[in-house]
PDB file of C-alpha atoms in Angstrom:
ATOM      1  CA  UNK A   1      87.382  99.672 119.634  1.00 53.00           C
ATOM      2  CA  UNK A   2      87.962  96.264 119.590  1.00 81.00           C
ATOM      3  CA  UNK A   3      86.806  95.846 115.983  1.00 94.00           C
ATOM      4  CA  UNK A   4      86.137  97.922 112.461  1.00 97.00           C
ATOM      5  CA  UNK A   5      82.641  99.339 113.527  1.00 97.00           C
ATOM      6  CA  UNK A   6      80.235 100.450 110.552  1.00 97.00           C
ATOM      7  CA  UNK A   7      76.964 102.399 110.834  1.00 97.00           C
ATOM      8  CA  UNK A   8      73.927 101.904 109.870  1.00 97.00           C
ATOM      9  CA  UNK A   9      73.964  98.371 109.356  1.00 96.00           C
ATOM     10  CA  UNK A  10      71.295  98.804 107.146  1.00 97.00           C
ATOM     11  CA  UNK A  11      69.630 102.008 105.200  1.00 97.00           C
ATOM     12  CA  UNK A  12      66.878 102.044 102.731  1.00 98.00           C
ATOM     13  CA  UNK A  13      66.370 105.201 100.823  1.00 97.00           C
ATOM     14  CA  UNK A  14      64.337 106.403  98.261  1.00 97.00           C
ATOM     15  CA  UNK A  15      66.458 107.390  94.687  1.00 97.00           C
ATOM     16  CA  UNK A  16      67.242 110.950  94.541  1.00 97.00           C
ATOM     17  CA  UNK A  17      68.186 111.092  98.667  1.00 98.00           C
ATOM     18  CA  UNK A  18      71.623 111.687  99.991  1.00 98.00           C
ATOM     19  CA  UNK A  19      72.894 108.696 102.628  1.00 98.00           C
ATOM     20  CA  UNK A  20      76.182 109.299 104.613  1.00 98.00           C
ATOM     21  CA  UNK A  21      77.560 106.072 106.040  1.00 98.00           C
ATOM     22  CA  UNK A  22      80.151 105.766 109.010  1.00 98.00           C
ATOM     23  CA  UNK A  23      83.094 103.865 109.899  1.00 97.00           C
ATOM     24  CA  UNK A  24      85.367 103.733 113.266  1.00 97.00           C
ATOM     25  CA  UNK A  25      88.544 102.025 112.392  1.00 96.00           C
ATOM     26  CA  UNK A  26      90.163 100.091 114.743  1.00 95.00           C
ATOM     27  CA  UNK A  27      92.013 102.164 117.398  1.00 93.00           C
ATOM     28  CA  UNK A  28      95.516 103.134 116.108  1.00 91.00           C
ATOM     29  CA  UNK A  29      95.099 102.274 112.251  1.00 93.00           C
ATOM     30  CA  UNK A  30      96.406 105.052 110.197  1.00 92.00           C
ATOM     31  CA  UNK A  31      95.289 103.206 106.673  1.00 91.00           C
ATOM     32  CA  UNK A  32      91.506 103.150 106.107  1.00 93.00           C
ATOM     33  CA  UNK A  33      89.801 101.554 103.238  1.00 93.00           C
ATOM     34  CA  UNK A  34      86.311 101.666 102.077  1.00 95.00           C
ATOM     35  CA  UNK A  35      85.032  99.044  99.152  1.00 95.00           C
ATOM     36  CA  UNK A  36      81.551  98.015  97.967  1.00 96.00           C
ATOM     37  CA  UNK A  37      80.202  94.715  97.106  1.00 94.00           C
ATOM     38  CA  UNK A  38      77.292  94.163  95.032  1.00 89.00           C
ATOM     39  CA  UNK A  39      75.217  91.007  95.407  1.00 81.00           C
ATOM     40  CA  UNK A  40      77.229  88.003  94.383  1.00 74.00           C
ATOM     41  CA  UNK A  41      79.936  90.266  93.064  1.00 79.00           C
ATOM     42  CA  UNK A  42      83.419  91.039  94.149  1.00 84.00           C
ATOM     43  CA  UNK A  43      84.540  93.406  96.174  1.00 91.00           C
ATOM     44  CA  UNK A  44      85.191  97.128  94.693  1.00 91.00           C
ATOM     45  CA  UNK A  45      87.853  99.503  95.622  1.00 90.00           C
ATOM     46  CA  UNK A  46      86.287 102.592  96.035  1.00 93.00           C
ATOM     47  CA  UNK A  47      88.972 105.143  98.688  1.00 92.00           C
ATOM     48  CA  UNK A  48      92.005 104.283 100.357  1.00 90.00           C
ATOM     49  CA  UNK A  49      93.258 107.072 103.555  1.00 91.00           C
ATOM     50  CA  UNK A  50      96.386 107.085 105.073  1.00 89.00           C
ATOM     51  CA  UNK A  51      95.504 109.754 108.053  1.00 88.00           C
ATOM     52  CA  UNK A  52      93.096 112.154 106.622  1.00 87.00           C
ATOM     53  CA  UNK A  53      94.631 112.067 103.563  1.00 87.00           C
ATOM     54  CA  UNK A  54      93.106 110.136 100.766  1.00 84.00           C
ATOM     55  CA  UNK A  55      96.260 108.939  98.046  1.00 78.00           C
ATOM     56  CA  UNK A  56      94.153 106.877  96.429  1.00 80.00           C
ATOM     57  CA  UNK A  57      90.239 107.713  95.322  1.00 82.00           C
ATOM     58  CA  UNK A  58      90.842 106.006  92.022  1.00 82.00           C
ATOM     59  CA  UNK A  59      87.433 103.639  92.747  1.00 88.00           C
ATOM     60  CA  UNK A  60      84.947 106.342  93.606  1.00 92.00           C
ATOM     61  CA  UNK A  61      82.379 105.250  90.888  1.00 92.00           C
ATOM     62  CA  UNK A  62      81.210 109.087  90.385  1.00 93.00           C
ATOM     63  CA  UNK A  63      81.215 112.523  91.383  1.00 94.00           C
ATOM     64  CA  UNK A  64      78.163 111.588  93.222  1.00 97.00           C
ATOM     65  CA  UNK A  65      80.220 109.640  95.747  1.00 97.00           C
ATOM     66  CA  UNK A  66      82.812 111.341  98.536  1.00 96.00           C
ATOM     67  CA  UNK A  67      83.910 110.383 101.444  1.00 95.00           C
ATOM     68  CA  UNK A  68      86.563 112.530 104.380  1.00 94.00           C
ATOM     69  CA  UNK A  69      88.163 111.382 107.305  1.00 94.00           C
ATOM     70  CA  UNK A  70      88.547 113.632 110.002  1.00 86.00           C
ATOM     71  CA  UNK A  71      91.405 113.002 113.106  1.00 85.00           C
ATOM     72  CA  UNK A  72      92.608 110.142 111.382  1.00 82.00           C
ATOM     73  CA  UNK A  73      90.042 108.117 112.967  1.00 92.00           C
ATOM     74  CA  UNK A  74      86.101 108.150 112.107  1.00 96.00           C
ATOM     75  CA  UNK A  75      85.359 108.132 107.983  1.00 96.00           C
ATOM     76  CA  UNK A  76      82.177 109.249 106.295  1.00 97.00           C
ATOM     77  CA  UNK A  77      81.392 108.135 102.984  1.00 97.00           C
ATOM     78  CA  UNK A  78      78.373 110.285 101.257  1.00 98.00           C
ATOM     79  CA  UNK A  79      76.616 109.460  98.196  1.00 98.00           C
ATOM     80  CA  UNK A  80      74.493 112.108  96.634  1.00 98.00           C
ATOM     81  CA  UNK A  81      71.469 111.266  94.366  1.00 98.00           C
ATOM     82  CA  UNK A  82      71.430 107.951  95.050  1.00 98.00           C
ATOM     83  CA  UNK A  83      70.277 105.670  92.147  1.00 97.00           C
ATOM     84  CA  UNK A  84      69.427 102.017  92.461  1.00 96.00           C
ATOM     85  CA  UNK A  85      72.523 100.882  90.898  1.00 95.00           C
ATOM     86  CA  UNK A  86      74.244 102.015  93.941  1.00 96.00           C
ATOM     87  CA  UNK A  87      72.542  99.475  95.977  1.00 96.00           C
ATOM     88  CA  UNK A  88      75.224  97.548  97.337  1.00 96.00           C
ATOM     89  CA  UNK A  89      77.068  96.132 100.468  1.00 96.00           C
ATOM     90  CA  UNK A  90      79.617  98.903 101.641  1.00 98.00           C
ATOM     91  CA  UNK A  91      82.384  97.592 103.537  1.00 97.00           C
ATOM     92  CA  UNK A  92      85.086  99.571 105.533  1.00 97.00           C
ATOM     93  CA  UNK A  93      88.577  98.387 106.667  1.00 95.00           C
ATOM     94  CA  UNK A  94      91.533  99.572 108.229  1.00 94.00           C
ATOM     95  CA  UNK A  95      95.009  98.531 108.716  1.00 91.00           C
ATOM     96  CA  UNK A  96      97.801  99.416 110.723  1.00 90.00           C
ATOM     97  CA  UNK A  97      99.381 101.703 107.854  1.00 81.00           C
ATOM     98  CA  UNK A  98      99.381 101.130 104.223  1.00 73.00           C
ATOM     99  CA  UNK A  99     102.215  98.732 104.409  1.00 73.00           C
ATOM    100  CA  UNK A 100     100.646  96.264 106.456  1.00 77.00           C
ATOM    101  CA  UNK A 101      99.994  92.999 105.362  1.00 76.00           C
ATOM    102  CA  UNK A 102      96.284  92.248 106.597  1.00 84.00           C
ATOM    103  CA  UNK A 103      93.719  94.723 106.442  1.00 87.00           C
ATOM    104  CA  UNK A 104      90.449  94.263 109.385  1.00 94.00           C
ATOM    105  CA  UNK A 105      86.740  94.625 107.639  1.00 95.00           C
ATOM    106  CA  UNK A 106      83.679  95.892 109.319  1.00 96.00           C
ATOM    107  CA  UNK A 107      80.447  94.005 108.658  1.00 95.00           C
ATOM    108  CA  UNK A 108      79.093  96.421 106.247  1.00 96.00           C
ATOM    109  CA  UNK A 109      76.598  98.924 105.545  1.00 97.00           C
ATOM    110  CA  UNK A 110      74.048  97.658 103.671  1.00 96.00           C
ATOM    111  CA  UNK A 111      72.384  99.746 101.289  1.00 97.00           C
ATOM    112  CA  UNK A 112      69.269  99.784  99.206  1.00 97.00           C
ATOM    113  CA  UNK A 113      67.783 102.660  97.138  1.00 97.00           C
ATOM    114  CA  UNK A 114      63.951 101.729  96.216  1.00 97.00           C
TER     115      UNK A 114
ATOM    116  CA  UNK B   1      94.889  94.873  82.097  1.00 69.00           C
ATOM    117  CA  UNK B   2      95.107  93.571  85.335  1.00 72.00           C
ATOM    118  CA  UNK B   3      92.775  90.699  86.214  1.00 85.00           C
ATOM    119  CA  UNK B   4      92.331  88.782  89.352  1.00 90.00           C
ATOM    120  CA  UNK B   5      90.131  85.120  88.549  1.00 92.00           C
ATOM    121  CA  UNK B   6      88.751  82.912  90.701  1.00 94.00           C
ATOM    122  CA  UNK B   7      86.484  80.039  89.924  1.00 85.00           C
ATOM    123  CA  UNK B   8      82.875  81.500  89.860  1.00 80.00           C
ATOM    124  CA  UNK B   9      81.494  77.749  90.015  1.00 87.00           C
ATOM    125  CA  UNK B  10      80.449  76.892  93.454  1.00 92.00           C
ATOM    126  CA  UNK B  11      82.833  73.947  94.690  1.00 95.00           C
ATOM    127  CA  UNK B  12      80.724  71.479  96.211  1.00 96.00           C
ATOM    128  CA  UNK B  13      82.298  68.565  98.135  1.00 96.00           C
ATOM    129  CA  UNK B  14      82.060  65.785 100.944  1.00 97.00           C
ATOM    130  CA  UNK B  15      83.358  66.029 104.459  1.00 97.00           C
ATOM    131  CA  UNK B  16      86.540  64.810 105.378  1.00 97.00           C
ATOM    132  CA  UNK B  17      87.600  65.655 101.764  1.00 97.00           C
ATOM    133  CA  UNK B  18      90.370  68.682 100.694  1.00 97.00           C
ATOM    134  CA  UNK B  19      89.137  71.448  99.076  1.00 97.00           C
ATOM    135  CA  UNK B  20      91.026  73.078  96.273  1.00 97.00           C
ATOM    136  CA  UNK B  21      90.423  76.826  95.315  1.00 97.00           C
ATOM    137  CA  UNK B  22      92.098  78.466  92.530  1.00 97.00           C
ATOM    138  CA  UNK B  23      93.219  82.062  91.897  1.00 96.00           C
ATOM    139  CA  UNK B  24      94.697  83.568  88.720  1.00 96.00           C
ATOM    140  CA  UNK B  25      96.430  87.215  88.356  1.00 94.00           C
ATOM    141  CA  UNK B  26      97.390  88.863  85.282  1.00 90.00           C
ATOM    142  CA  UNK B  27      99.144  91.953  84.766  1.00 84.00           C
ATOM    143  CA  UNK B  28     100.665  91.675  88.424  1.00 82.00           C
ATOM    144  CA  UNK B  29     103.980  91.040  90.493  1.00 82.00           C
ATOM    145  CA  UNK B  30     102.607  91.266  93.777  1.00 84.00           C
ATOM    146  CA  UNK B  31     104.967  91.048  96.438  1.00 82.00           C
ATOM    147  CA  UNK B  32     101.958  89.053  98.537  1.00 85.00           C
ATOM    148  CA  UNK B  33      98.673  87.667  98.325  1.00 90.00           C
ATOM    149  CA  UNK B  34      96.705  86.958 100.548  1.00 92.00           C
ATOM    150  CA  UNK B  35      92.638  84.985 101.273  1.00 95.00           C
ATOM    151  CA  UNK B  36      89.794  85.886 103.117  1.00 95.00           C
ATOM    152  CA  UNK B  37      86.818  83.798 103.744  1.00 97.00           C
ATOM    153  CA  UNK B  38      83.597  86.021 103.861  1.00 95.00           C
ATOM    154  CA  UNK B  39      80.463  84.386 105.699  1.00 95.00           C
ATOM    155  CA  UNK B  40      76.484  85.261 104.024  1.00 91.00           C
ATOM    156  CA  UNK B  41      76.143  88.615 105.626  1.00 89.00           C
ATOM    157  CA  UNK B  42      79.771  89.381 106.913  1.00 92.00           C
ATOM    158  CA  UNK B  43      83.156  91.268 106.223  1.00 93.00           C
ATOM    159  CA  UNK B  44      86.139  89.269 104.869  1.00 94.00           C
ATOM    160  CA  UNK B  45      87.856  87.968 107.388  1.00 94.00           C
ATOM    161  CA  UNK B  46      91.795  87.448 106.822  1.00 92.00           C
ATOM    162  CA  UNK B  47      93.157  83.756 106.438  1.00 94.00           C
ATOM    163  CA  UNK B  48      96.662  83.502 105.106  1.00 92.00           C
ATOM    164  CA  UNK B  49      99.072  86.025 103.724  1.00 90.00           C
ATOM    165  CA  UNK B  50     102.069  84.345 101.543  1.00 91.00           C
ATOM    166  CA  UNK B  51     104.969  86.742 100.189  1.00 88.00           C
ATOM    167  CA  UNK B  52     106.546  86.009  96.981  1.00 87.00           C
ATOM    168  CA  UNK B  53     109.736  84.317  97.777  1.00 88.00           C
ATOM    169  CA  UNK B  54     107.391  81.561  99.524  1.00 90.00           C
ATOM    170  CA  UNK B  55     106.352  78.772  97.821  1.00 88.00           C
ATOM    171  CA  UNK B  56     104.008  77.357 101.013  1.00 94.00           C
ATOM    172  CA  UNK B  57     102.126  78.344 103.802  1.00 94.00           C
ATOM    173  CA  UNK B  58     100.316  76.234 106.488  1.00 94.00           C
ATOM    174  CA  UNK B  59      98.139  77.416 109.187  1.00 92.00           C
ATOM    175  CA  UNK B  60      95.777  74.349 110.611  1.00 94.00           C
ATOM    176  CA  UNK B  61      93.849  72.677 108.208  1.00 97.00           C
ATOM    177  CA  UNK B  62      94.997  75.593 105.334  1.00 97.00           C
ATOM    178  CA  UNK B  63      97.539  74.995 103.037  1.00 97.00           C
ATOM    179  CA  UNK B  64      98.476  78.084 100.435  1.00 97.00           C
ATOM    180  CA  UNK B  65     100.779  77.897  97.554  1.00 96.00           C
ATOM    181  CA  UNK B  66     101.850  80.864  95.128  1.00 94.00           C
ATOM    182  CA  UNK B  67     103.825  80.341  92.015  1.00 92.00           C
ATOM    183  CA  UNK B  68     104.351  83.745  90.268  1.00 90.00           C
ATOM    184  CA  UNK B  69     105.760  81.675  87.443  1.00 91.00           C
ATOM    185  CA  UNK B  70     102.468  80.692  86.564  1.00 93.00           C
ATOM    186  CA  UNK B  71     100.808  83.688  88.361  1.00 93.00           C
ATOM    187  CA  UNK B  72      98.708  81.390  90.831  1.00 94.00           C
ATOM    188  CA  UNK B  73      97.900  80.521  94.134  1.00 95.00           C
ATOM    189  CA  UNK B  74      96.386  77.433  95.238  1.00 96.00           C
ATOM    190  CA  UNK B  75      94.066  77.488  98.550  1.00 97.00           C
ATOM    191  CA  UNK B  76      93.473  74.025 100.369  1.00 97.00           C
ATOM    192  CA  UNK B  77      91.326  73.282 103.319  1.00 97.00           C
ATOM    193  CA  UNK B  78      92.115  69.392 104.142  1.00 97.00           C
ATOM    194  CA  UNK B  79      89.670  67.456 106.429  1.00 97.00           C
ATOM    195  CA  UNK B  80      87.279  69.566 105.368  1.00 97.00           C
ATOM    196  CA  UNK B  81      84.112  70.506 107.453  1.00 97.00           C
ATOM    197  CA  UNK B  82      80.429  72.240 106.748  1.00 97.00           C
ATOM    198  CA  UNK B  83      81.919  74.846 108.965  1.00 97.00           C
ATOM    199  CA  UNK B  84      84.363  75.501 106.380  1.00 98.00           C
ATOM    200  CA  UNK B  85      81.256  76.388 104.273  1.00 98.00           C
ATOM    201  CA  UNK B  86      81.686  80.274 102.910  1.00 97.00           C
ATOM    202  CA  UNK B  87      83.011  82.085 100.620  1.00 96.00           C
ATOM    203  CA  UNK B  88      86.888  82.293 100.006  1.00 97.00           C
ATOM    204  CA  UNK B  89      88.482  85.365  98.638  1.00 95.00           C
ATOM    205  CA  UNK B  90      91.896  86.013  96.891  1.00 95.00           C
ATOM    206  CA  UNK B  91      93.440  89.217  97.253  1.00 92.00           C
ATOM    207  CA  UNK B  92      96.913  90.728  95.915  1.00 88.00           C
ATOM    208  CA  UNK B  93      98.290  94.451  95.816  1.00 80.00           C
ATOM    209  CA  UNK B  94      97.719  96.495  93.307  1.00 73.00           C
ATOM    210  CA  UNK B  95     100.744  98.029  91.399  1.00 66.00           C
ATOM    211  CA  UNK B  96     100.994 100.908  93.873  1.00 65.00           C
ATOM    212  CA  UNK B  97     100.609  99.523  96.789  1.00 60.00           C
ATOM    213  CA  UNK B  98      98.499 101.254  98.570  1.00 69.00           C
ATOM    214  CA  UNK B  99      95.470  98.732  98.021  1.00 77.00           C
ATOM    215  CA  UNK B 100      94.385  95.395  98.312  1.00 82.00           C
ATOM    216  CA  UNK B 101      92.373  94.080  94.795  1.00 87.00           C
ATOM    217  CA  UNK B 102      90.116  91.003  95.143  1.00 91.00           C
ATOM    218  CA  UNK B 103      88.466  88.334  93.484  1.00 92.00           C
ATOM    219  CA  UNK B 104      85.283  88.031  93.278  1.00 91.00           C
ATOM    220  CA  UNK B 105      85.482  84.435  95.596  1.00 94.00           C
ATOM    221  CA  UNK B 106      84.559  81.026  94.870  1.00 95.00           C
ATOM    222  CA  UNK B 107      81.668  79.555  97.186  1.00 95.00           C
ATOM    223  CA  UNK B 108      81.944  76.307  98.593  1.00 97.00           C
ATOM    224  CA  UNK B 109      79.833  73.809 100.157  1.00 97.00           C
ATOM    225  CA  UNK B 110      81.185  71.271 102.409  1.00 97.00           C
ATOM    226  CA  UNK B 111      78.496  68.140 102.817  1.00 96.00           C
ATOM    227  CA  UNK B 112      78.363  66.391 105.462  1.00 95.00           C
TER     228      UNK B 112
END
């Protein structure tokens, strides 16, 4: 596609529920990132994936939290049990591979657990 | 440990004016950095990268310095415009390169 595409673009869920949130990368990008943002906060690392591999899960905040990549294209990220801490904005991106300079963001899944 | 700062002040300023944004790393040698200006709402969008062995980059209205010396980059917007209103992130690789860390942004608001 012509851009990082992210779905839903918004979920509320009750505390306890699983969510599973999507991300198409753009067409051809072997890295793919996913971060989260909490309101007025920074962005978070959370997984890096170079193909379907994932180098880096360094930032997943819990055993709660997974995520897979399947034909080096489409990314799920699942969070189990959610809790209300874990409302947040979740952002995906992608880059050519992991050594290039700019990485493309999606506009986010935004996420609240009532 | 390593630390990424950016003013957490809101910049507020008049039009016309140039806006200076500052970013501070410790605990890094990144080989780049890089901004991103993120709209109420939006993704990060990607700005200006500038390697290490630059000490300037232009692109339009933007201006970006980096001195590693001091472990800083300076971000300037001149003839600034409400447009320019948003959010402006720093950004830097981590260590191992396979990520991009980033500050938490400075907000500015450009009067008109």
């Amino acid at each position: 596609g012509a851009g990082v595409s992210q779905s839903p673009s918004n979920k509320v869920t009750e505390k306890g529920k699983d969510v599973e949130l999507r991300c198409d990368p753009i067409s051809g990008h072997t890295a793919l990132y996913w971060y989260r943002q909490s309101l007025g906060q920074g962005l978070e690392f959370l997984i890096y994936f170079q193909g379907n591999s994932a180098p880096d899960k360094s930032g997943l905040p819990s055993d709660r939290f997974s995520a897979e990549r399947t034909g080096g294209s489409v990314s799920t990220l699942t969070i189990q049990r959610t809790q209300q801490e874990d409302s947040a904005v979740y952002l995906c991106a992608s880059s050519l591979d992991f050594n290039a300079d700019t990485i493309y963001f999606g506009e986010g899944s935004w996420l609240t657990v009532v | 440990s390593q630390k990424i700062e950016q003013n957490s002040e809101a910049l507020n300023i008049q039009e016309g004016k140039t806006a200076t944004l500052t970013c501070n790393y410790t605990n890094y040698s990144p080989a780049y950095l890089q901004w991103y200006r993120q709209d109420p709402g939006r993704g990060p969008v990607f700005l200006l990268l500038i390697r290490e062995n630059e000490k300037e980059k232009r692109k339009e209205r933007l201006k970006v310095t980096f001195d590693t010396t001091l472990k800083q980059s300076l971000f300037h917007i001149t003839a600034s415009q409400p447009a320019d209103s948003a959010t402006y992130l720093c950004a830097l690789e981590d260590t191992g390169g396979f990520k991009t860390i980033f500050g938490a942004g400075t907000r500015l608001f450009v009067k008109a």
